[in-house]
PDB file of C-alpha atoms in Angstrom:
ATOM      1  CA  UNK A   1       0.000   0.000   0.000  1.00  0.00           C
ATOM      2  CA  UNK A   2       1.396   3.838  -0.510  1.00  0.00           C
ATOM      3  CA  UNK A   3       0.247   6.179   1.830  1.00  0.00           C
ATOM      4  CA  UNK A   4       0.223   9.645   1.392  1.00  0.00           C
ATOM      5  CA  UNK A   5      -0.587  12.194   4.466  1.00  0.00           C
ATOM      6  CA  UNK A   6      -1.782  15.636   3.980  1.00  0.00           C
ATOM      7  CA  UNK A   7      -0.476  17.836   6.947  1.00  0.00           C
ATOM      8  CA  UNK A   8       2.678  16.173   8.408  1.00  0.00           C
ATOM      9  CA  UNK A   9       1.746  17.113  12.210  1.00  0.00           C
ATOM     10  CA  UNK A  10       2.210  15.085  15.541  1.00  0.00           C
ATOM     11  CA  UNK A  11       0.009  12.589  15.319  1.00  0.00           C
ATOM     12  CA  UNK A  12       0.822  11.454  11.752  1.00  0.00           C
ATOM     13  CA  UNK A  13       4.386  11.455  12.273  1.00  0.00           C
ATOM     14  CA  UNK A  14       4.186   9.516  15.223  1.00  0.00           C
ATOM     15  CA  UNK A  15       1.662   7.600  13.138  1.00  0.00           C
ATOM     16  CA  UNK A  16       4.620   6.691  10.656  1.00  0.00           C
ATOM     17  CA  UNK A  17       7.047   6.171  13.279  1.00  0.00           C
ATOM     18  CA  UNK A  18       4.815   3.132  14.489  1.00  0.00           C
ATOM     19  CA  UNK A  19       3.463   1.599  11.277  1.00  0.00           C
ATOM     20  CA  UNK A  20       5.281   3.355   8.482  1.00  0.00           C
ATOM     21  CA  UNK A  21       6.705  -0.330   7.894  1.00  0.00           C
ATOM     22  CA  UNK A  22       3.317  -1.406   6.543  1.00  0.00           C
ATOM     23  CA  UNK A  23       3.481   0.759   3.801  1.00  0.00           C
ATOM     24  CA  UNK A  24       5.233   0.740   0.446  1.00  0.00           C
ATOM     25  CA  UNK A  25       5.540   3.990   0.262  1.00  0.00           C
ATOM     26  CA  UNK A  26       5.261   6.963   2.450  1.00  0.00           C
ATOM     27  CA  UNK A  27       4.749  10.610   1.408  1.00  0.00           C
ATOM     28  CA  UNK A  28       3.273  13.662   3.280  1.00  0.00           C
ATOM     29  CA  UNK A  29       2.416  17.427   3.128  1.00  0.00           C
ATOM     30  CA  UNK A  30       4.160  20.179   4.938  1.00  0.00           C
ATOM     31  CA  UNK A  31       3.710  23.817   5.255  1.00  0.00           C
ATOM     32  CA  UNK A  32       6.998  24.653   5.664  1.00  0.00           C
ATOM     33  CA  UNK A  33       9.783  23.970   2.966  1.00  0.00           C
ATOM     34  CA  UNK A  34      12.613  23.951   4.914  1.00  0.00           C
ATOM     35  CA  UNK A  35      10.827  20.585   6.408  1.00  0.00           C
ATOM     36  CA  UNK A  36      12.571  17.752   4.826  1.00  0.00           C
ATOM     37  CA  UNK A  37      14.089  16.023   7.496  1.00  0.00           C
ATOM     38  CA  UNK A  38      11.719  13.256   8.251  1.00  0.00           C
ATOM     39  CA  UNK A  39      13.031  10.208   8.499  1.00  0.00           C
ATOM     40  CA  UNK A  40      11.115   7.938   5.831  1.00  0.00           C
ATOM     41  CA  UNK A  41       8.969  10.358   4.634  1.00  0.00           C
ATOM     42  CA  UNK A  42       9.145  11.585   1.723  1.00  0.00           C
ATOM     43  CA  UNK A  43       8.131  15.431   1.754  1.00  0.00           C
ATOM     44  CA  UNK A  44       6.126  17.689  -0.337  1.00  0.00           C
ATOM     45  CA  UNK A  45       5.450  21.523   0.503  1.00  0.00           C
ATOM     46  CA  UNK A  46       2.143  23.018   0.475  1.00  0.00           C
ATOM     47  CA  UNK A  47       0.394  25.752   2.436  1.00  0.00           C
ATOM     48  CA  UNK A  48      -3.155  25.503   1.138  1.00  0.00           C
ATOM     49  CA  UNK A  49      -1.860  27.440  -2.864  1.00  0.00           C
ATOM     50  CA  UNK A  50      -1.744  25.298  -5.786  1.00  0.00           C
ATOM     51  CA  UNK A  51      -0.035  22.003  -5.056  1.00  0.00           C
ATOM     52  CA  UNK A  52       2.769  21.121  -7.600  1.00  0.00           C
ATOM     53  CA  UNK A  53       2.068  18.643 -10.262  1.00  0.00           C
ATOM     54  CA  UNK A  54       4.306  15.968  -8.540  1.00  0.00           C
ATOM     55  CA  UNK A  55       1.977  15.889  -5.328  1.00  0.00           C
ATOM     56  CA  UNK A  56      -1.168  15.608  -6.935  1.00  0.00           C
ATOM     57  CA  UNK A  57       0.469  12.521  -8.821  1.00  0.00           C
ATOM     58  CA  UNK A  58       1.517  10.829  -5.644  1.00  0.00           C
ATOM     59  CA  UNK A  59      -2.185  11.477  -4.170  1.00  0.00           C
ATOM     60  CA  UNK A  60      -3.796  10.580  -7.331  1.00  0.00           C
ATOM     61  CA  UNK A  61      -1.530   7.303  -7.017  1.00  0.00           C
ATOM     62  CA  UNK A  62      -1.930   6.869  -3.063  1.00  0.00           C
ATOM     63  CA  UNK A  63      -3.804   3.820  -1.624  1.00  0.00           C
ATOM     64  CA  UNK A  64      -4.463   5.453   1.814  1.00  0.00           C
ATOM     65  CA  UNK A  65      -4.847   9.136   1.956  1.00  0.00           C
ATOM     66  CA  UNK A  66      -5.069  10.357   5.516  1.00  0.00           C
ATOM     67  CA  UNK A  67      -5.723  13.759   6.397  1.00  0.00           C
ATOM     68  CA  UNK A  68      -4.896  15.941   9.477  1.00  0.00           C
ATOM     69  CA  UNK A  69      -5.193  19.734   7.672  1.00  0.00           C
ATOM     70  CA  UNK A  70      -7.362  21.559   9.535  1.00  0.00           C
ATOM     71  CA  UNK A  71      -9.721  23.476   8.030  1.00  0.00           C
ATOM     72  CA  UNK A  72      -9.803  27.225   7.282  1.00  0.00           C
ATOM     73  CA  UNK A  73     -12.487  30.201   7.010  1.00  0.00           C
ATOM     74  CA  UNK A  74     -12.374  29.297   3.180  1.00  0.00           C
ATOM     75  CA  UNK A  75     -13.337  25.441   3.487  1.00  0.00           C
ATOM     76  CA  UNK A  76     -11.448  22.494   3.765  1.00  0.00           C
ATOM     77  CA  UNK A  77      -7.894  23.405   1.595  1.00  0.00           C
ATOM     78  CA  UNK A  78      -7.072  19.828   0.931  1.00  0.00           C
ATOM     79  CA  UNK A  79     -10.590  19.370  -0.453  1.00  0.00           C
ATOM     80  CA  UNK A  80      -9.839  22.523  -2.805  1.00  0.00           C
ATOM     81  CA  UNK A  81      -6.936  21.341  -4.257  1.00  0.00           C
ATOM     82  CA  UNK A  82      -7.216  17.544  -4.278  1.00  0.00           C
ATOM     83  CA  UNK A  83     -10.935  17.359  -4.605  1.00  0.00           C
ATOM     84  CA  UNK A  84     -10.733  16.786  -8.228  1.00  0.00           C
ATOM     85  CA  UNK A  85      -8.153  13.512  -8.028  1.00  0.00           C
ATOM     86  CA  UNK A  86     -10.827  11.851  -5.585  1.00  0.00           C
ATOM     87  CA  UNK A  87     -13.551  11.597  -8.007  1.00  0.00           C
ATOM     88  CA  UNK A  88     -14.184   8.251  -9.059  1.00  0.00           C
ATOM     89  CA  UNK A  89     -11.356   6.495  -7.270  1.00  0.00           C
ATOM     90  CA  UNK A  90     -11.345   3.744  -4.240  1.00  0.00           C
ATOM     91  CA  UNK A  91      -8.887   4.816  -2.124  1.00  0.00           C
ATOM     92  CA  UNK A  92      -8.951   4.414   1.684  1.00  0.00           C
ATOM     93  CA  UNK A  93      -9.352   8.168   2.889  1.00  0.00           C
ATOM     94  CA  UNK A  94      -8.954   8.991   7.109  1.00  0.00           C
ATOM     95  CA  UNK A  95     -10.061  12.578   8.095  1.00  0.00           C
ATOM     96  CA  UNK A  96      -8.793  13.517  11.758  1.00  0.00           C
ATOM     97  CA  UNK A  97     -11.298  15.685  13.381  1.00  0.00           C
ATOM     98  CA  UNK A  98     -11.780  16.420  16.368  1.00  0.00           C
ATOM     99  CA  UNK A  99     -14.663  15.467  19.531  1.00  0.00           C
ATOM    100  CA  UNK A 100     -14.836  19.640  19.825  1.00  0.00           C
ATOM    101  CA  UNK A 101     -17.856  19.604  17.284  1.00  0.00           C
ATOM    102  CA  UNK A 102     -19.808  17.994  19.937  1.00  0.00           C
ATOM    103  CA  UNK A 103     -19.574  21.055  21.901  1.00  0.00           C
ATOM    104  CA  UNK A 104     -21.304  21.807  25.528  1.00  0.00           C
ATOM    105  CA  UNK A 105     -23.400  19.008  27.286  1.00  0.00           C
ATOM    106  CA  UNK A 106     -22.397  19.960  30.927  1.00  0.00           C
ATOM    107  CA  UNK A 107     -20.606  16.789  31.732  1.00  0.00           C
ATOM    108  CA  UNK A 108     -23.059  14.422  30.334  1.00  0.00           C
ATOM    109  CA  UNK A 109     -22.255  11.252  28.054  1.00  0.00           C
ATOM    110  CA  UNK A 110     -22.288  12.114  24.084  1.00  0.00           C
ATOM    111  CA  UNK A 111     -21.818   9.503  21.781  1.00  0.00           C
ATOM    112  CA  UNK A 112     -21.276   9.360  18.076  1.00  0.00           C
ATOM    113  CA  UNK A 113     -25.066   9.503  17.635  1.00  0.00           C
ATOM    114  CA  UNK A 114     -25.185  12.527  19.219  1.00  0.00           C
ATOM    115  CA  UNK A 115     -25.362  15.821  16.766  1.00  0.00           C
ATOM    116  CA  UNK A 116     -22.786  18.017  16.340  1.00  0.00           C
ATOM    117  CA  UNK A 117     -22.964  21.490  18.113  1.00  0.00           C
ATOM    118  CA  UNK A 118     -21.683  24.307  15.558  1.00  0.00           C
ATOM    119  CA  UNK A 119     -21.378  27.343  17.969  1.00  0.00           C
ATOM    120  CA  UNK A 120     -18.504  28.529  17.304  1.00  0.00           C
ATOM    121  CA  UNK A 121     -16.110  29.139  13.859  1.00  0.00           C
ATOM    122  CA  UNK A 122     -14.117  26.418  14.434  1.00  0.00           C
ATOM    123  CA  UNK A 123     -16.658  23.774  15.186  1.00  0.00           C
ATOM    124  CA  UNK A 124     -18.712  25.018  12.313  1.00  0.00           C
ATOM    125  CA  UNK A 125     -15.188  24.765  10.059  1.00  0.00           C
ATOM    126  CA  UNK A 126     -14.646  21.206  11.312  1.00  0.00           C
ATOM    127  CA  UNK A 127     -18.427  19.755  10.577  1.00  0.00           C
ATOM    128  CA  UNK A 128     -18.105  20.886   7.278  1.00  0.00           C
ATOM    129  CA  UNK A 129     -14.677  19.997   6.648  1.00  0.00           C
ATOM    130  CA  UNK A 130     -16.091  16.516   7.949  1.00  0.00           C
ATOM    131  CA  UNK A 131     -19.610  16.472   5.527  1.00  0.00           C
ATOM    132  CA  UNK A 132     -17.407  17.424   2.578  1.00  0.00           C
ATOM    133  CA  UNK A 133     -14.789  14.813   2.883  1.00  0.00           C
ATOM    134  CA  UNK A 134     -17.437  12.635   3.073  1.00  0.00           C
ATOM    135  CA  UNK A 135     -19.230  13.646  -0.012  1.00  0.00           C
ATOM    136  CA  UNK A 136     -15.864  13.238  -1.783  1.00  0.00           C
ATOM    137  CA  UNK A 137     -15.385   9.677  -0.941  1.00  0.00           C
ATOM    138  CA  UNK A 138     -19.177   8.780  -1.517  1.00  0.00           C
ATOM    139  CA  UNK A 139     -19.684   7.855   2.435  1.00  0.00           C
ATOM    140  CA  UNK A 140     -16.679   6.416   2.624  1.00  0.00           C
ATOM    141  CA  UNK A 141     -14.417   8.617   4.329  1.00  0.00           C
ATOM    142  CA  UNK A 142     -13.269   7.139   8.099  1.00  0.00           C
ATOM    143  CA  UNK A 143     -13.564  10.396   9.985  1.00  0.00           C
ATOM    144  CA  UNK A 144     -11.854   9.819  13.425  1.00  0.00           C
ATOM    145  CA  UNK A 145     -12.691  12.712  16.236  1.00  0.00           C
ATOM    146  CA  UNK A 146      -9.969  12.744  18.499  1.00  0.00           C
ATOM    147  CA  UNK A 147      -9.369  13.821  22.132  1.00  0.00           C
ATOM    148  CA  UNK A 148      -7.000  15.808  23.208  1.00  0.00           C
ATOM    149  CA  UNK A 149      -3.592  14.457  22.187  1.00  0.00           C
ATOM    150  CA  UNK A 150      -0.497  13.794  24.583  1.00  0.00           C
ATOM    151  CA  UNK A 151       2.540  11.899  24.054  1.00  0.00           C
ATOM    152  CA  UNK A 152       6.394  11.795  23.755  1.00  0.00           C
ATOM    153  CA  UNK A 153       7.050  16.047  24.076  1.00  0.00           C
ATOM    154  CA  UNK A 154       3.760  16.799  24.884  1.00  0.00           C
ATOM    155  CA  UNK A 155       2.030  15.802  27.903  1.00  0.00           C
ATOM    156  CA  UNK A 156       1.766  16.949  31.874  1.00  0.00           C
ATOM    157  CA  UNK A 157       5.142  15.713  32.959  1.00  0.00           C
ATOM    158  CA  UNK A 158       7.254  17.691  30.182  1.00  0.00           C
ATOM    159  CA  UNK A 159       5.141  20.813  31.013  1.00  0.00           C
ATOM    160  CA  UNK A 160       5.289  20.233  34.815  1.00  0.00           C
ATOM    161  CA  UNK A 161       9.343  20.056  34.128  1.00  0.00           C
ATOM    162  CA  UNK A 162       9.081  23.150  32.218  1.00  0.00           C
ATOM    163  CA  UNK A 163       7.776  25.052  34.695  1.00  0.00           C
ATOM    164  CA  UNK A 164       4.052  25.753  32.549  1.00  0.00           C
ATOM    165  CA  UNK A 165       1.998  23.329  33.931  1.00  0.00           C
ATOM    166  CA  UNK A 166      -1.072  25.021  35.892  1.00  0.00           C
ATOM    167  CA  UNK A 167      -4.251  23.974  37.682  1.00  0.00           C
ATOM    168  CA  UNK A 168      -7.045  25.743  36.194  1.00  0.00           C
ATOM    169  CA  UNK A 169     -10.450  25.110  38.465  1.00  0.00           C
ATOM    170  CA  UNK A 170     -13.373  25.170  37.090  1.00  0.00           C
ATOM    171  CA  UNK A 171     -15.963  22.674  39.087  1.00  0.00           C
ATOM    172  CA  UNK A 172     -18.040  20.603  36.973  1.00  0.00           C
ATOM    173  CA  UNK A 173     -15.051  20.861  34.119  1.00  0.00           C
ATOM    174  CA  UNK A 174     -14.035  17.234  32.366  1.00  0.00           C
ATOM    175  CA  UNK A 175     -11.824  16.904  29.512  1.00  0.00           C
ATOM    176  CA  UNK A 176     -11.141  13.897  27.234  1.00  0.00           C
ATOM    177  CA  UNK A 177      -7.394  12.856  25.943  1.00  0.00           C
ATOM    178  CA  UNK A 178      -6.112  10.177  23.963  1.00  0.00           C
ATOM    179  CA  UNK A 179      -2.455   8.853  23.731  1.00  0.00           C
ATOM    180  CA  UNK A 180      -0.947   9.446  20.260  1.00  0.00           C
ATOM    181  CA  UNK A 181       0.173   5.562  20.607  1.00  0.00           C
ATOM    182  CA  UNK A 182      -3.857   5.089  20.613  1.00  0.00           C
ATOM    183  CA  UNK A 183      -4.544   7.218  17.632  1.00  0.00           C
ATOM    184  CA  UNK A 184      -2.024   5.503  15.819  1.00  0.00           C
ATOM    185  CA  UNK A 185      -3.968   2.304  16.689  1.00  0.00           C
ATOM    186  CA  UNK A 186      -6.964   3.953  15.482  1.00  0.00           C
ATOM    187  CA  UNK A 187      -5.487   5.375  12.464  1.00  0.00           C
ATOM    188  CA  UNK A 188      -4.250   1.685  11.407  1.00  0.00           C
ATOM    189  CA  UNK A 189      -7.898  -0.252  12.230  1.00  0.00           C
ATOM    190  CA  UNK A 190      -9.987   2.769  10.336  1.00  0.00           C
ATOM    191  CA  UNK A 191      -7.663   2.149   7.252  1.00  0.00           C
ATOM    192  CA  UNK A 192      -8.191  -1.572   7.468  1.00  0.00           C
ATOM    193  CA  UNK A 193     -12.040  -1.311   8.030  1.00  0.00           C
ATOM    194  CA  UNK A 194     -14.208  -1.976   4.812  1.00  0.00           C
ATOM    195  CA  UNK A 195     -16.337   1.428   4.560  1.00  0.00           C
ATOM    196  CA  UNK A 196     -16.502   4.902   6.358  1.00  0.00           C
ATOM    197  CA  UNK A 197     -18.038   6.309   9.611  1.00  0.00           C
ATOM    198  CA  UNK A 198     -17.324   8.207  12.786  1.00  0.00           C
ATOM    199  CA  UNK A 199     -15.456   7.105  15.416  1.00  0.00           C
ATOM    200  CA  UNK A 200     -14.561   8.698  18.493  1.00  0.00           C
ATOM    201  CA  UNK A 201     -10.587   8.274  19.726  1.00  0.00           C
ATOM    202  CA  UNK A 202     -10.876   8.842  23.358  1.00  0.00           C
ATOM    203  CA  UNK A 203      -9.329   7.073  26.034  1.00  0.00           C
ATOM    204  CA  UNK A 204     -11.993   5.497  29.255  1.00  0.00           C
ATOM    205  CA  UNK A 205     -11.644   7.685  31.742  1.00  0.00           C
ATOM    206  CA  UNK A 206     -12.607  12.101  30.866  1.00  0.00           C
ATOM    207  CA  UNK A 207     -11.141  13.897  33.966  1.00  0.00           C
ATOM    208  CA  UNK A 208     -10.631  17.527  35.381  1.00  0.00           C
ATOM    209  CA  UNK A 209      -7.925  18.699  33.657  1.00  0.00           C
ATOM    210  CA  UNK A 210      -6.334  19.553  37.497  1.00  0.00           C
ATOM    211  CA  UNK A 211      -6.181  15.557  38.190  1.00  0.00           C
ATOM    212  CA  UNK A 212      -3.726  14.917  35.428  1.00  0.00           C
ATOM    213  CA  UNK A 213      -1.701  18.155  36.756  1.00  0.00           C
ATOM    214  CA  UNK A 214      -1.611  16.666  40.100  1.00  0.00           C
ATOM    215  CA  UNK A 215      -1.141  12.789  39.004  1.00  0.00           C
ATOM    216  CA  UNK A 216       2.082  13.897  36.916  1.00  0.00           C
ATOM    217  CA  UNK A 217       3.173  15.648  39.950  1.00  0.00           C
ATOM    218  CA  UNK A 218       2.783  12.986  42.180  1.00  0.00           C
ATOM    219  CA  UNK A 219       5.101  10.807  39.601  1.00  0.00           C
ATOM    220  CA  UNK A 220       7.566  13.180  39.792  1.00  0.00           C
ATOM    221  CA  UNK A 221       7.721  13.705  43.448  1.00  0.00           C
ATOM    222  CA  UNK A 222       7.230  17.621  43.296  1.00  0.00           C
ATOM    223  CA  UNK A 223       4.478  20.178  44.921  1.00  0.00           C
ATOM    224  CA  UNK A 224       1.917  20.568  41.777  1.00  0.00           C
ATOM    225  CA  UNK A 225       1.464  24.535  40.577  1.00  0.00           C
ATOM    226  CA  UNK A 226      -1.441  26.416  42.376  1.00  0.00           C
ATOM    227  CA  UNK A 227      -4.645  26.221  42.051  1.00  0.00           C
ATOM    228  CA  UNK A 228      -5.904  29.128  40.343  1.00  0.00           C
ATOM    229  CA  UNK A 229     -10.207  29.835  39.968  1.00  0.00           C
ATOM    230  CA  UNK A 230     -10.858  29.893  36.041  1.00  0.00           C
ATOM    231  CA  UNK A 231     -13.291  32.290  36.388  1.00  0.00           C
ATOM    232  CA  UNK A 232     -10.063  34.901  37.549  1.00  0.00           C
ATOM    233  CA  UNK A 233      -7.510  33.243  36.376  1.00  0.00           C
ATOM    234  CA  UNK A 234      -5.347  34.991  32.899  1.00  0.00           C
ATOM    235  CA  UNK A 235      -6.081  32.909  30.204  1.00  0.00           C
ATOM    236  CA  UNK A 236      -5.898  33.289  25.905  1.00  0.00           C
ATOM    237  CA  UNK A 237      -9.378  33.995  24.559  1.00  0.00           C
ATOM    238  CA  UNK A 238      -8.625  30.605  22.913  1.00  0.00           C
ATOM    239  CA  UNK A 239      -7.657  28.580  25.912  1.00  0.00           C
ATOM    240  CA  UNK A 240     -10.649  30.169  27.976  1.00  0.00           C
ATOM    241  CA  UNK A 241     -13.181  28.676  24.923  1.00  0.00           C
ATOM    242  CA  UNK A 242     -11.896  25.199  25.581  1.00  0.00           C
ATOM    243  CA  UNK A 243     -13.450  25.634  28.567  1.00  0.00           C
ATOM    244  CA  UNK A 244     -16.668  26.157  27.818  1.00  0.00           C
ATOM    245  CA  UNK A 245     -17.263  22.782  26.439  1.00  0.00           C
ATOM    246  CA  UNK A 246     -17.602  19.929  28.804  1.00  0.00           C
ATOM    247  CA  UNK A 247     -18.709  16.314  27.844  1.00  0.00           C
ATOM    248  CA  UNK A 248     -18.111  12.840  28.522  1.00  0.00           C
ATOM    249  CA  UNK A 249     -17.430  11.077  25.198  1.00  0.00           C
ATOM    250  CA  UNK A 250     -17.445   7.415  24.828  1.00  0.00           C
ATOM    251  CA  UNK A 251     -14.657   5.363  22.856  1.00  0.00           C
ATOM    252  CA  UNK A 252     -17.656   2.272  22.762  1.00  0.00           C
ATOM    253  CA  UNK A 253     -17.934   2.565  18.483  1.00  0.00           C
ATOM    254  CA  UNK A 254     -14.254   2.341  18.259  1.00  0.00           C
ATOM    255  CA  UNK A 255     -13.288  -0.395  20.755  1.00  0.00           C
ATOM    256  CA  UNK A 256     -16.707  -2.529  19.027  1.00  0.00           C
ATOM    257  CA  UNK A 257     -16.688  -1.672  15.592  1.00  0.00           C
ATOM    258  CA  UNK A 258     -12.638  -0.816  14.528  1.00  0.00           C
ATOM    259  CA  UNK A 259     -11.520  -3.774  17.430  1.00  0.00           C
ATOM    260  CA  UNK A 260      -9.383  -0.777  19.400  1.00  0.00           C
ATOM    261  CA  UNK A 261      -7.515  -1.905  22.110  1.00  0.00           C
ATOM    262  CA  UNK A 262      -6.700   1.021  24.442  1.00  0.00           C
ATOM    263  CA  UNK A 263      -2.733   1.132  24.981  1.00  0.00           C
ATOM    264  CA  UNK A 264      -3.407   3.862  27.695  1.00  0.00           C
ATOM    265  CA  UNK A 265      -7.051   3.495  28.772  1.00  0.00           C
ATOM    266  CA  UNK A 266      -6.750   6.306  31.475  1.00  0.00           C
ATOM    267  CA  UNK A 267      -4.473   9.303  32.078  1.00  0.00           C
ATOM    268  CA  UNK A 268      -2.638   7.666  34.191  1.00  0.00           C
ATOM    269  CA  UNK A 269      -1.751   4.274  32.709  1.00  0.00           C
ATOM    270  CA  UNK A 270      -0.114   7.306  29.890  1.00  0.00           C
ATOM    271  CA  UNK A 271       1.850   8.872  32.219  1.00  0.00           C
ATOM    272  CA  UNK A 272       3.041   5.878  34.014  1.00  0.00           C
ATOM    273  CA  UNK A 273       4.376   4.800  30.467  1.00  0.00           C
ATOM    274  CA  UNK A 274       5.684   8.010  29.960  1.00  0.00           C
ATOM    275  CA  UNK A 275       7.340   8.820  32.899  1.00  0.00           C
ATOM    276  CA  UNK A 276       8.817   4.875  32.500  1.00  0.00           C
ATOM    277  CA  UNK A 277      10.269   6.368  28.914  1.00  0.00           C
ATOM    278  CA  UNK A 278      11.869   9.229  30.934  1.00  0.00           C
ATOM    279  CA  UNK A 279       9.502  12.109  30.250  1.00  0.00           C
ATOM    280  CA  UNK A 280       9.471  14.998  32.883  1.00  0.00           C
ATOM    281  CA  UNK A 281      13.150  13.695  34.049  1.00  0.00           C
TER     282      UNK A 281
END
């Protein structure tokens, strides 16, 4: 199989780092390029313009196309410039979204049958950035909605080392997360499953985000940062609008339909691996 990934960010690299060896080829998008130091990859540049001739060969010729481009006040740009090369063909396409479109349900369970929320720009971006990849495949895009990501560089215990960890409280507040091991998982089981759908990639267990502060702590033997009240507490406009979405999402689809077996089914059993692997030292 040749795969070809459009938006070379952290989850499809570390995608490629764990099953690049089941592919015969392995090419990828980036926005920057400078960018052509990934091992095993071999790199294309594009920043939403007119791809060049070569990389709408090696999509038109890819067996798996997976996608990780977010979309933009314009539309999906992958869609824009690819769209045409989909028509008619049978390739396996995965769309990463994301669980945000479900927006607010104070805490309560939401499931894949539950209908997307589009409140604000971004969610509204992302449903149609999901409806339109669908169209383009016929029905039979995989569209995965993942969690929030952590992993190697980029989880509790690196930002507890780095001295920008904090405990935002807000009570009532869950998040869901997903280790990138577990999207790669996903990733792989989508591309071998015969048609298209929605799954959620969430790990078991949504928690305040102040328990995974203070677990990674505890690993690491040091007093966890303050608590600080979110409703006073100096935030981004964009990291104060995470917050205003809070729901329970269940993995159930995923671990029944794609056979998912969590590597990291809570926070913790993450950061215990992760700390094992040396993070936060």
């Amino acid at each position: 199989m040749r795969l070809f990934i459009l938006g070379l960010g952290y989850s499809a690299r570390h995608f490629v780092r764990k099953h690049g060896g089941s592919f015969s080829r392995v090419a990828g998008t980036v926005r920057d390029p400078a960018q052509r130091d990934l091992a095993g990859i071999e790199v294309h540049p594009f920043s939403g313009s007119l791809p060049s001739p070569e990389t709408v060969e090696r999509v038109r010729d890819a067996d798996v196309l997976l996608v990780s481009i977010p979309p933009g006040s314009g539309g999906d740009p992958a869609i824009a410039a690819f769209g045409g090369v989909l028509q008619g063909s049978r390739r396996k396409v995965v769309y990463l979204s994301t669980i945000g479109v479900y927006g607010d349900h104070g805490g309560a369970w939401v499931d894949e049958s539950t209908p997307p929320q589009a409140i604000l720009d971004r969610t509204r971006m992302r449903i149609a950035a999901e409806q339109a990849w669908t169209d383009a495949t016929g029905g039979d895009a995989a569209i995965l909605r993942l969690a929030g990501i952590y992993g190697p560089g980029r989880n509790a215990l690196a930002t507890l080392r780095a001295g920008t960890a904090r405990r935002i409280i807000k009570p009532g507040q869950v998040f869901n997360r997903i280790h990138v091991d577990d999207i790669a998982s996903a990733i792989m089981a989508a591309i071998h499953h015969q048609g298209g759908g929605v799954w959620n990639v969430c790990d078991d267990e949504p928690a305040p985000p102040q328990d995974v502060i203070g677990y990674a702590a505890q690993l690491m033997g040091v007093a966890p940062p303050p608590e600080e009240a979110f409703a006073t507490a100096e935030m981004s406009a964009m990291a104060r609008s995470f917050y205003a979405s809070s729901a329970r999402v269940s993995n159930e689809k995923l671990k029944r339909e794609l056979g998912v077996t969590l590597a990291c089914p809570t926070y913790r059993h993450g950061l215990d691996a992760l700390w094992r692997a040396g993070e936060g030292r």
